[in-house]
XYZ file of C-alpha atoms in Angstrom:
133
model
C -0.116 0.076 -0.132
C 1.270 3.575 -0.733
C -0.217 6.432 1.534
C 0.406 10.078 0.982
C -0.072 12.875 3.438
C 0.049 16.668 2.589
C 0.960 19.501 5.066
C 0.488 23.078 4.265
C 3.150 25.236 5.608
C 1.695 28.367 4.287
C -1.368 30.483 4.881
C -4.445 28.657 5.378
C -6.282 28.141 2.315
C -10.355 27.753 2.555
C -10.241 26.080 -0.861
C -7.849 23.354 0.230
C -8.892 22.966 3.900
C -10.555 19.716 3.413
C -7.400 18.290 1.357
C -4.362 19.264 3.597
C -3.410 19.897 7.195
C -2.418 23.446 7.565
C 0.598 23.264 10.336
C 0.472 26.421 12.609
C 3.892 26.417 13.390
C 7.437 26.144 11.394
C 8.999 23.063 10.801
C 12.702 22.097 10.542
C 12.485 19.966 7.236
C 15.850 18.435 7.528
C 14.715 17.233 10.758
C 11.650 16.022 9.352
C 13.406 14.097 6.693
C 15.816 12.632 9.240
C 12.881 11.303 11.543
C 10.978 9.996 8.521
C 13.737 7.772 7.260
C 13.922 6.353 10.850
C 10.627 4.490 10.327
C 11.613 2.314 7.251
C 12.243 -1.358 7.763
C 10.320 -3.822 9.965
C 9.221 -2.599 13.273
C 6.698 -3.280 15.974
C 4.706 -0.212 15.533
C 2.532 -0.461 18.758
C 3.064 3.022 19.600
C 1.430 4.084 16.484
C -1.717 2.164 16.616
C -5.203 2.687 17.955
C -7.212 -0.564 18.919
C -6.152 -4.096 19.514
C -4.183 -6.054 16.939
C -2.716 -9.467 17.083
C 0.423 -8.285 15.606
C 1.620 -4.564 15.386
C 4.872 -5.429 13.419
C 4.742 -3.853 9.963
C 7.346 -3.090 7.233
C 7.749 0.126 5.679
C 9.544 -0.309 2.307
C 9.957 3.469 1.776
C 9.108 6.991 2.745
C 9.817 10.310 0.761
C 9.501 13.652 1.584
C 8.668 16.295 -1.388
C 8.421 20.098 -1.203
C 6.229 21.819 -3.521
C 5.762 25.459 -3.062
C 4.260 25.705 0.610
C 3.213 22.053 0.452
C 5.150 19.028 2.100
C 3.989 15.739 0.625
C 4.975 12.695 2.970
C 4.750 9.245 1.136
C 4.741 5.974 2.925
C 5.142 2.532 1.193
C 4.617 -0.501 3.194
C 3.319 -4.018 3.475
C 0.342 -2.915 5.671
C -0.735 -0.338 8.066
C -2.451 -0.177 11.571
C -5.625 1.840 12.348
C -4.650 5.484 12.270
C -0.831 4.486 12.102
C 0.128 7.089 9.405
C -1.938 10.028 11.058
C -0.285 9.020 14.409
C 3.155 8.965 12.509
C 2.505 12.448 10.960
C 1.440 14.177 14.144
C 4.508 12.780 15.931
C 7.037 13.740 12.963
C 5.396 17.163 12.995
C 5.858 17.580 16.743
C 9.399 16.433 16.335
C 10.288 18.724 13.307
C 8.569 21.811 15.216
C 10.613 21.098 18.323
C 7.684 20.334 20.397
C 8.559 16.959 21.019
C 12.176 16.159 22.740
C 12.365 12.415 21.316
C 13.203 10.745 18.028
C 11.079 8.111 16.223
C 13.543 5.505 16.899
C 13.008 5.839 20.602
C 9.234 6.062 20.506
C 9.003 2.705 18.067
C 11.265 1.328 20.935
C 9.383 2.189 23.821
C 6.003 0.774 22.402
C 4.104 3.270 24.468
C 0.876 4.637 23.211
C 1.287 7.662 25.744
C 3.769 8.913 23.611
C 1.790 9.283 20.360
C -1.561 10.929 21.764
C -1.791 13.487 18.937
C -3.611 12.363 15.653
C -3.127 14.255 12.624
C -6.292 15.702 10.683
C -7.782 13.019 8.473
C -8.302 15.924 5.565
C -4.515 15.396 4.641
C -4.349 11.532 4.038
C -4.725 9.673 0.687
C -4.473 6.204 -0.163
C -2.777 6.131 -3.479
C -2.108 2.683 -4.473
C -2.656 -1.005 -3.360
C -0.230 -3.595 -4.921
C -0.890 -7.453 -4.652
């Protein structure tokens, strides 16, 4: 599966409000890219899951961060995703890249603690791009 999430780092647009998350604080894109790359590979994503699952181990094959004007497009390609996983990861990435959270993604994954990922990014920026069998 491939998902994309669109962040708007510019002014709020009433025309795109249902299609992106307008982030109200500045982000360090270097930090965002570094933290995004840390989720690649096979990990237990318990910290990024809502609800009960038999297994919270998933493999993320590839992540990308592209900048287009004032938009940041985050891409996640993996073998499967947990309930709210992308939105929890995006909110955490934004918290880290805006220096509002003093942890890194590796540490959050290793701790397997849902209390570390309480914020959920809005659904408006999330897109399922493709499913490959």
